[in-house]
Amino acid sequence: MPIASSSARVAISLHGVTIVQQGKGVLPDMNTSPLARENAQSHAPATAGEAAAAVMPKMQTESLSIYYGNFRAVADVTLPVRDRKITAIIGPSGCGKSTLIRSLNRMNDLIAGAHAGGKVMLDGEDIYASGIDVVDIRRRVGMVFQRPNPFPKSIYDNVAFGVRLYGRIPKAELDDIVETSLRRSALWDEVKDKLKQSAMALSGGQQQRLCIARAIAVEPEVILMDEPCSALDPVATLKIEELMQELKQDYAIVIVTHNMQQAARVSDTTAMMMMRADRAGEMIEFDETQIIFTKPRDKRTEDYVSGRFG
Amino acid sequence: MVVTKPLSTKLPTPLVRRMFQHGDVPFKIIIVLATLFTLALVVGVGVMLWLFTSVTRMDLGFSFVTSKTWNPTGSQFGALPFVVGTLITSILALIISVPLGVGIAIFLAELCPARLRAPLGVMVELLAAVPSVVFGLWGIFVFVPTVVKPLGNFLKNAFGTSGDVIDLPLFHGPFYGFSYLAAGAILAVMVLPTIAAISRDVLLAVPGSQREGAFGIGCTRWEAIWQVVLPYGLSGILGAVILGLGRALGETMAVTMVIGNVAQLSGSLLSPGYTMASVIANEWGESSTPAYASALLEIGLLLFIMSVLLNLLARLLVWSVQRRNPQQHA
C-alpha cells in the first residue's frame, strides 16, 4: 500500500471488526470495479449502523406535503439527502417526483397557489421558514432541468451569468470561474476555442452540460436534476452520468429519473414514490440503491423496478 | 405474393381534379396573385407619387427638402418644417411610449395575477380601437389643458429661457398648449396600445424554461425579467416599436388638431409646428395651382420614402439582433 494515501484512510473499529474506509479522491490505487466500489461504500454505513445514522444529511424533508391550491400533490415525504452522494427519486408518472424535487429549492413558489406543509431542512435550517431568502436558497441549491435551457447568449456569458448577479468581478477572476466550471462539467475541451459563440449552436448534450456548468459556477451545495437526460441520446446520457460521478465528490446530488437502469447505475440511495388513491404522491420506500433494486421490502417497489408495471 | 391494386381503381378521380392536382394549382395561383398585388400596390403608389410631382421636382430639386419657407401664395415651397415636425413628434412619441408600453407589457406578462391579465389586456387593446379624431377632440378639450399645459409650463419654468434649473433651447419660447409637445404626447397615447399589446405577446411567448433557468440560478424577479426574459424577446419588442413608429409617422387627424399648424422651423418642443401628414390633409383643398398640388404630393412622396426607409432600417436592426442571439433549441 502506498504510504501517501494511508493518511486519507479512516479506520473504524466496530464489533471487533476493523473496516478500512477509502477516503475521497484517493481511489486510483483501489483495484476494483466501480460497481464493487459502490457496494463497498453503500455497505459500510449498514455495517457501521448507528455511526452512519449520526451523520446529519445535507438536506432532509420532514413530513413534507406540497399542495397546488387544495390539491395535495405530495404527501408526508421524509427524505434524507446525504452530502457527496447521489439520491435518486423514482416512480411512475404523476407520482409527484418533479414536484418533490422542485420543492427542494422552492421552485414551486413560482406556481400560483402552490404551497408547502412540513419542513425542508438544509444544513439544519428550514428553507420554508419565514424570513428565509429564497433567492439565496436557489443559489445554494442549484437546478438542472429536463430540457437544456441555455440562455440565448454566448457560452461564456451563460456560465458567467449567475456569477455576475453578485456584482462586478475582475475579468481574470471571471475567466477562471468560467474555465473551472466548464472543466468540471466536462465541456471545456469541446468549447474552449469558441467561448464567444452562441450557446444555442451546441448539441443537446453539450447544452445540458453547459447548464450544469452554469449551475456550478455559483458554487451551490446541492444540485437538483429533474430528468436531466430525458431529452438526450444515449451517448450524451452516458456523459452526463459520468459527470455526475465526478460532481458527487463535491456536491449532494438529487436526481429524478424515469430510467430505472440510470437510477441503479448512478445513485447511492433511492426513494421510490407512488400515487395514493387520493392522487397524492407518497414515498413508499427509501433505502440504499442496491437494496431497492435487489431486495426491496415493498412489493410495489419490486414490481416497479423489475418492470412489471410503470 | 401480395397483389396490390392501385388506389385509383377503387376511387376514380375526375379528370379535372387530377389536372389541377386536387386544387393545389389554383390555390397556388391565388396565393401568388395576392402577393404580387400587394407588391404592385406599394410600387404603384411610389410611381404615381413620383410622376405627379414632376413640377416641383424639376423646379426646386433638392432644395424642396432643405428650404424652410412654406409660402404657397408666393410660390415658395420648402418642406423642411414638416419633415422636422414629423420626426420630432414621432420620436417624442416613442420616447414617452416605449418605456410605458414595455412596462405595461412586463406587468401584464410577468407580474399581474392571471385572472386580471385578460381584462387588463383587452382594455389596452381597446385603446387602439379609439378613432383618431376622437383622440384629437379629447386632446383639445381634456389632454392638452389638463396634462400638456401644466407639463409644458413646468418644463418652461425649469429649463426655459433663464430657467430655474438649466437653460435648454428645447424648452424656449412662448407656450400656448398646442405644440410639438402636445402632438408628441397624444401620439404617445395612440401608439401605446400597439407597443404594449405586441410586447406583451412577445414576452408571453418567451419559454417558461428560460424563466426557470434564471430563477433556478438565484435570480430575483427583477433580474430574471431584465436579464433573461427581455433580452430573449428583444427582437420582438423592437418589432413592436417599429409598428408604433409607423403609426406615429403617418398619424394625421389627432396631430393636426393639437400641433398648432404653423409652418415654422423651431428647436423648441413648446412651439407650435406642423407635420407632413397634417399639411397634406389641411391644405389639399386650397391647392389651386399645379405647383401647389405638386408640392403637397411631393411631401406625400417624402413621407412614403421616409416610412419605407425607417422600416428597412428597423428590419435590419431586428435581423441583427436575431443573428446575434439565435433562439432555436436543439
Short mmCIF file of C-alpha atoms in Angstrom, two decimals, chain B:
data_model
loop_
_atom_site.label_atom_id
_atom_site.label_comp_id
_atom_site.label_asym_id
_atom_site.label_seq_id
_atom_site.Cartn_x
_atom_site.Cartn_y
_atom_site.Cartn_z
CA MET B 1 -47.01 -12.81 -53.23
CA VAL B 2 -49.19 -9.90 -52.38
CA VAL B 3 -51.08 -8.26 -55.18
CA THR B 4 -51.71 -4.58 -54.54
CA LYS B 5 -54.30 -2.78 -56.57
CA PRO B 6 -53.71 0.86 -57.43
CA LEU B 7 -55.86 3.11 -55.30
CA SER B 8 -57.26 4.86 -58.37
CA THR B 9 -59.18 1.78 -59.46
CA LYS B 10 -61.12 1.92 -56.22
CA LEU B 11 -61.53 5.70 -56.08
CA PRO B 12 -61.75 7.08 -59.60
CA THR B 13 -60.53 10.67 -59.68
CA PRO B 14 -62.26 13.09 -62.08
CA LEU B 15 -60.04 14.32 -64.86
CA VAL B 16 -60.41 17.99 -63.89
CA ARG B 17 -59.46 17.27 -60.33
CA ARG B 18 -56.37 15.40 -61.45
CA MET B 19 -55.42 18.13 -63.90
CA PHE B 20 -55.33 20.69 -61.14
CA GLN B 21 -53.62 18.33 -58.70
CA HIS B 22 -56.61 18.29 -56.40
CA GLY B 23 -56.85 22.05 -56.21
CA ASP B 24 -53.21 22.71 -55.33
CA VAL B 25 -52.59 24.54 -58.59
CA PRO B 26 -55.47 27.04 -58.33
CA PHE B 27 -54.65 27.60 -54.68
CA LYS B 28 -51.05 28.39 -55.52
CA ILE B 29 -52.15 30.79 -58.29
CA ILE B 30 -54.45 32.67 -55.91
CA ILE B 31 -51.75 32.99 -53.26
CA VAL B 32 -49.10 34.20 -55.71
CA LEU B 33 -51.51 36.71 -57.25
CA ALA B 34 -52.43 38.11 -53.83
CA THR B 35 -48.75 38.57 -53.00
CA LEU B 36 -47.99 40.22 -56.34
CA PHE B 37 -50.99 42.51 -55.92
CA THR B 38 -49.66 43.78 -52.58
CA LEU B 39 -46.26 44.38 -54.11
CA ALA B 40 -47.80 46.14 -57.10
CA LEU B 41 -49.77 48.44 -54.79
CA VAL B 42 -46.63 49.61 -52.97
CA VAL B 43 -44.71 50.13 -56.19
CA GLY B 44 -47.73 51.73 -57.84
CA VAL B 45 -48.16 54.31 -55.07
CA GLY B 46 -44.48 55.18 -55.29
CA VAL B 47 -44.53 55.52 -59.08
CA MET B 48 -47.75 57.57 -59.04
CA LEU B 49 -46.29 59.99 -56.48
CA TRP B 50 -43.10 60.27 -58.50
CA LEU B 51 -44.90 61.05 -61.76
CA PHE B 52 -47.38 63.53 -60.29
CA THR B 53 -44.69 65.59 -58.59
CA SER B 54 -42.63 66.40 -61.66
CA VAL B 55 -43.45 70.15 -61.47
CA THR B 56 -41.83 70.80 -58.09
CA ARG B 57 -39.13 68.19 -58.57
CA MET B 58 -37.99 69.89 -61.80
CA ASP B 59 -38.26 73.46 -60.48
CA LEU B 60 -36.90 73.05 -56.96
CA GLY B 61 -34.87 69.88 -56.97
CA PHE B 62 -33.37 69.01 -53.63
CA SER B 63 -33.95 72.49 -52.20
CA PHE B 64 -37.57 71.43 -51.69
CA VAL B 65 -36.37 69.36 -48.75
CA THR B 66 -33.81 71.82 -47.40
CA SER B 67 -35.77 75.06 -47.70
CA LYS B 68 -37.65 76.15 -44.62
CA THR B 69 -40.02 78.69 -46.12
CA TRP B 70 -43.53 77.48 -46.93
CA ASN B 71 -45.44 80.28 -48.64
CA PRO B 72 -47.77 78.84 -51.29
CA THR B 73 -49.23 82.20 -52.31
CA GLY B 74 -45.71 83.44 -53.02
CA SER B 75 -44.91 80.12 -54.71
CA GLN B 76 -42.28 79.29 -52.11
CA PHE B 77 -42.33 75.62 -51.25
CA GLY B 78 -39.95 74.39 -48.57
CA ALA B 79 -40.84 71.14 -46.83
CA LEU B 80 -38.23 71.19 -44.09
CA PRO B 81 -40.60 72.38 -41.28
CA PHE B 82 -42.92 69.45 -41.98
CA VAL B 83 -40.16 66.86 -42.18
CA VAL B 84 -38.73 68.12 -38.91
CA GLY B 85 -42.21 68.29 -37.34
CA THR B 86 -42.95 64.69 -38.26
CA LEU B 87 -39.60 63.50 -36.93
CA ILE B 88 -39.82 65.47 -33.67
CA THR B 89 -43.37 64.37 -32.85
CA SER B 90 -42.72 60.72 -33.76
CA ILE B 91 -39.50 60.49 -31.78
CA LEU B 92 -41.09 62.27 -28.83
CA ALA B 93 -43.98 59.81 -29.00
CA LEU B 94 -41.59 56.85 -28.90
CA ILE B 95 -39.55 58.34 -26.05
CA ILE B 96 -42.73 58.52 -23.97
CA SER B 97 -44.49 55.36 -25.10
CA VAL B 98 -41.69 52.79 -25.32
CA PRO B 99 -40.83 52.70 -21.60
CA LEU B 100 -44.52 52.92 -20.70
CA GLY B 101 -45.59 50.30 -23.22
CA VAL B 102 -42.84 47.83 -22.35
CA GLY B 103 -43.59 48.45 -18.68
CA ILE B 104 -47.25 47.62 -19.25
CA ALA B 105 -46.20 44.52 -21.18
CA ILE B 106 -43.92 43.39 -18.36
CA PHE B 107 -46.69 43.89 -15.86
CA LEU B 108 -49.26 42.02 -17.93
CA ALA B 109 -46.96 39.14 -18.86
CA GLU B 110 -44.86 38.68 -15.75
CA LEU B 111 -46.31 40.28 -12.65
CA CYS B 112 -50.07 40.60 -12.99
CA PRO B 113 -52.29 37.95 -11.35
CA ALA B 114 -53.52 35.51 -14.00
CA ARG B 115 -57.18 36.42 -13.67
CA LEU B 116 -56.53 40.14 -14.24
CA ARG B 117 -54.38 39.51 -17.30
CA ALA B 118 -57.20 39.05 -19.82
CA PRO B 119 -59.42 42.01 -18.76
CA LEU B 120 -56.47 44.40 -18.50
CA GLY B 121 -55.11 43.20 -21.82
CA VAL B 122 -58.44 43.81 -23.52
CA MET B 123 -58.54 47.32 -22.10
CA VAL B 124 -55.11 48.10 -23.51
CA GLU B 125 -56.17 46.77 -26.89
CA LEU B 126 -59.39 48.81 -26.78
CA LEU B 127 -57.26 51.93 -26.62
CA ALA B 128 -56.09 51.09 -30.15
CA ALA B 129 -59.71 50.98 -31.33
CA VAL B 130 -60.47 54.60 -30.42
CA PRO B 131 -60.81 56.61 -33.67
CA SER B 132 -58.07 59.11 -34.22
CA VAL B 133 -60.46 62.08 -34.45
CA VAL B 134 -61.84 61.19 -31.03
CA PHE B 135 -58.30 61.25 -29.67
CA GLY B 136 -57.97 64.68 -31.28
CA LEU B 137 -61.10 66.03 -29.62
CA TRP B 138 -60.10 64.54 -26.32
CA GLY B 139 -56.70 66.14 -26.80
CA ILE B 140 -58.15 69.60 -27.43
CA PHE B 141 -60.63 69.58 -24.56
CA VAL B 142 -59.02 67.37 -21.93
CA PHE B 143 -55.48 66.21 -22.52
CA VAL B 144 -53.86 69.48 -23.61
CA PRO B 145 -55.43 71.72 -20.92
CA THR B 146 -55.05 69.27 -18.01
CA VAL B 147 -51.82 67.43 -18.80
CA VAL B 148 -49.79 69.06 -21.57
CA LYS B 149 -50.20 72.65 -20.39
CA PRO B 150 -49.07 72.12 -16.78
CA LEU B 151 -46.26 69.86 -18.01
CA GLY B 152 -45.14 72.39 -20.61
CA ASN B 153 -45.27 75.26 -18.13
CA PHE B 154 -43.24 73.24 -15.66
CA LEU B 155 -40.63 72.43 -18.32
CA LYS B 156 -40.58 76.06 -19.43
CA ASN B 157 -40.03 77.33 -15.91
CA ALA B 158 -37.41 74.75 -15.10
CA PHE B 159 -35.47 74.58 -18.36
CA GLY B 160 -36.70 77.52 -20.48
CA THR B 161 -35.04 80.91 -21.08
CA SER B 162 -33.14 81.68 -17.87
CA GLY B 163 -34.94 78.72 -16.33
CA ASP B 164 -34.66 77.68 -12.69
CA VAL B 165 -32.60 74.54 -13.28
CA ILE B 166 -30.76 74.76 -16.56
CA ASP B 167 -31.24 76.61 -19.83
CA LEU B 168 -32.21 74.21 -22.59
CA PRO B 169 -33.14 75.56 -26.07
CA LEU B 170 -35.53 72.59 -26.24
CA PHE B 171 -37.94 74.47 -23.97
CA HIS B 172 -37.52 78.06 -25.12
CA GLY B 173 -40.16 80.50 -26.33
CA PRO B 174 -43.80 81.17 -25.58
CA PHE B 175 -46.08 78.24 -24.80
CA TYR B 176 -49.80 78.17 -25.50
CA GLY B 177 -50.55 74.49 -25.34
CA PHE B 178 -50.77 73.48 -29.00
CA SER B 179 -47.24 72.41 -29.77
CA TYR B 180 -44.85 69.63 -30.73
CA LEU B 181 -45.08 68.56 -27.12
CA ALA B 182 -48.88 68.21 -27.32
CA ALA B 183 -48.69 66.32 -30.62
CA GLY B 184 -45.93 64.02 -29.34
CA ALA B 185 -47.83 63.32 -26.14
CA ILE B 186 -51.09 62.48 -27.90
CA LEU B 187 -49.21 60.32 -30.40
CA ALA B 188 -47.64 58.52 -27.44
CA VAL B 189 -51.09 57.66 -26.12
CA MET B 190 -52.14 56.42 -29.54
CA VAL B 191 -49.02 54.34 -30.11
CA LEU B 192 -49.00 52.95 -26.58
CA PRO B 193 -51.54 50.12 -27.12
CA THR B 194 -49.65 48.84 -30.18
CA ILE B 195 -46.35 48.67 -28.35
CA ALA B 196 -47.85 47.33 -25.12
CA ALA B 197 -50.02 44.62 -26.69
CA ILE B 198 -47.38 43.27 -29.06
CA SER B 199 -44.62 43.39 -26.44
CA ARG B 200 -46.90 41.51 -24.06
CA ASP B 201 -47.46 38.79 -26.67
CA VAL B 202 -43.71 38.64 -27.25
CA LEU B 203 -42.98 38.27 -23.53
CA LEU B 204 -45.69 35.63 -23.10
CA ALA B 205 -44.04 33.68 -25.91
CA VAL B 206 -40.70 33.53 -24.05
CA PRO B 207 -40.42 29.88 -22.97
CA GLY B 208 -41.02 29.16 -19.30
CA SER B 209 -37.78 27.17 -19.27
CA GLN B 210 -35.88 30.45 -19.65
CA ARG B 211 -37.51 31.84 -16.52
CA GLU B 212 -36.87 28.57 -14.68
CA GLY B 213 -33.23 28.75 -15.68
CA ALA B 214 -32.99 32.28 -14.34
CA PHE B 215 -34.79 31.61 -11.06
CA GLY B 216 -33.00 28.29 -10.61
CA ILE B 217 -29.65 30.04 -10.55
CA GLY B 218 -30.73 32.58 -7.96
CA CYS B 219 -32.21 35.47 -9.93
CA THR B 220 -34.61 37.85 -8.29
CA ARG B 221 -37.76 38.54 -10.27
CA TRP B 222 -36.29 41.83 -11.45
CA GLU B 223 -33.08 40.14 -12.63
CA ALA B 224 -34.99 37.36 -14.37
CA ILE B 225 -37.12 39.88 -16.28
CA TRP B 226 -34.35 42.33 -17.01
CA GLN B 227 -31.53 39.95 -17.86
CA VAL B 228 -33.28 36.91 -19.31
CA VAL B 229 -36.87 37.49 -20.41
CA LEU B 230 -36.42 40.93 -22.01
CA PRO B 231 -33.20 40.07 -23.89
CA TYR B 232 -34.88 36.91 -25.16
CA GLY B 233 -37.79 38.93 -26.52
CA LEU B 234 -35.72 41.92 -27.66
CA SER B 235 -36.17 41.44 -31.40
CA GLY B 236 -39.93 41.07 -30.98
CA ILE B 237 -40.13 44.18 -28.83
CA LEU B 238 -38.15 46.10 -31.45
CA GLY B 239 -40.74 44.92 -33.95
CA ALA B 240 -43.48 46.34 -31.74
CA VAL B 241 -41.65 49.68 -31.57
CA ILE B 242 -41.37 49.74 -35.38
CA LEU B 243 -45.10 49.24 -35.76
CA GLY B 244 -45.64 52.06 -33.27
CA LEU B 245 -43.26 54.29 -35.17
CA GLY B 246 -45.11 53.53 -38.40
CA ARG B 247 -48.35 54.65 -36.86
CA ALA B 248 -46.77 57.79 -35.37
CA LEU B 249 -45.23 58.85 -38.69
CA GLY B 250 -48.45 58.63 -40.63
CA GLU B 251 -50.96 59.71 -37.99
CA THR B 252 -52.83 62.73 -39.28
CA MET B 253 -56.07 63.74 -37.62
CA ALA B 254 -55.22 63.86 -33.92
CA VAL B 255 -51.89 65.52 -34.59
CA THR B 256 -53.45 68.16 -36.85
CA MET B 257 -55.87 69.01 -34.06
CA VAL B 258 -53.25 69.70 -31.38
CA ILE B 259 -49.98 70.69 -33.07
CA GLY B 260 -50.98 74.27 -33.92
CA ASN B 261 -50.36 74.02 -37.67
CA VAL B 262 -47.71 76.69 -38.09
CA ALA B 263 -45.20 76.07 -40.85
CA GLN B 264 -42.15 77.27 -38.99
CA LEU B 265 -38.91 75.64 -38.01
CA SER B 266 -38.34 75.62 -34.29
CA GLY B 267 -35.97 73.83 -32.00
CA SER B 268 -38.35 74.20 -29.08
CA LEU B 269 -40.80 71.47 -28.20
CA LEU B 270 -43.11 74.13 -26.78
CA SER B 271 -43.66 75.97 -30.04
CA PRO B 272 -46.43 75.10 -32.46
CA GLY B 273 -45.47 73.22 -35.61
CA TYR B 274 -46.72 71.19 -38.49
CA THR B 275 -46.25 67.65 -39.73
CA MET B 276 -46.13 66.22 -43.23
CA ALA B 277 -49.41 64.38 -42.88
CA SER B 278 -51.12 67.41 -41.31
CA VAL B 279 -50.16 69.84 -44.04
CA ILE B 280 -51.39 67.48 -46.76
CA ALA B 281 -54.72 67.00 -45.04
CA ASN B 282 -55.16 70.69 -44.21
CA GLU B 283 -54.14 72.34 -47.46
CA TRP B 284 -55.21 69.84 -50.10
CA GLY B 285 -58.48 71.70 -50.70
CA GLU B 286 -56.68 75.00 -51.25
CA SER B 287 -54.10 73.75 -53.71
CA SER B 288 -55.26 75.93 -56.60
CA THR B 289 -52.12 75.87 -58.74
CA PRO B 290 -50.37 72.85 -60.26
CA ALA B 291 -47.21 73.78 -58.38
CA TYR B 292 -49.05 73.86 -55.04
CA ALA B 293 -50.64 70.44 -55.70
CA SER B 294 -47.32 69.06 -56.81
CA ALA B 295 -45.65 70.38 -53.66
CA LEU B 296 -48.20 68.66 -51.43
CA LEU B 297 -47.84 65.44 -53.39
CA GLU B 298 -44.09 65.64 -53.04
CA ILE B 299 -44.48 65.90 -49.29
CA GLY B 300 -46.51 62.72 -49.61
CA LEU B 301 -43.67 61.16 -51.58
CA LEU B 302 -41.17 62.18 -48.91
CA LEU B 303 -43.36 60.69 -46.18
CA PHE B 304 -43.65 57.49 -48.20
CA ILE B 305 -39.89 57.24 -48.72
CA MET B 306 -39.24 58.07 -45.07
CA SER B 307 -41.59 55.32 -43.87
CA VAL B 308 -40.06 52.76 -46.21
CA LEU B 309 -36.51 53.69 -45.20
CA LEU B 310 -37.29 53.65 -41.49
CA ASN B 311 -38.99 50.27 -41.86
CA LEU B 312 -35.98 48.86 -43.69
CA LEU B 313 -33.64 50.26 -41.08
CA ALA B 314 -35.72 48.83 -38.28
CA ARG B 315 -35.91 45.46 -40.00
CA LEU B 316 -32.12 45.45 -40.28
CA LEU B 317 -31.95 46.14 -36.56
CA VAL B 318 -34.30 43.25 -35.73
CA TRP B 319 -32.36 40.98 -38.05
CA SER B 320 -29.01 41.86 -36.49
CA VAL B 321 -30.39 41.22 -33.00
CA GLN B 322 -31.74 37.85 -34.10
CA ARG B 323 -28.43 36.98 -35.71
CA ARG B 324 -26.56 37.72 -32.52
CA ASN B 325 -28.94 35.68 -30.38
CA PRO B 326 -30.37 32.79 -32.37
CA GLN B 327 -33.15 31.21 -30.38
CA GLN B 328 -33.64 27.80 -31.89
CA HIS B 329 -33.42 24.96 -29.43
CA ALA B 330 -31.73 21.64 -30.05
#
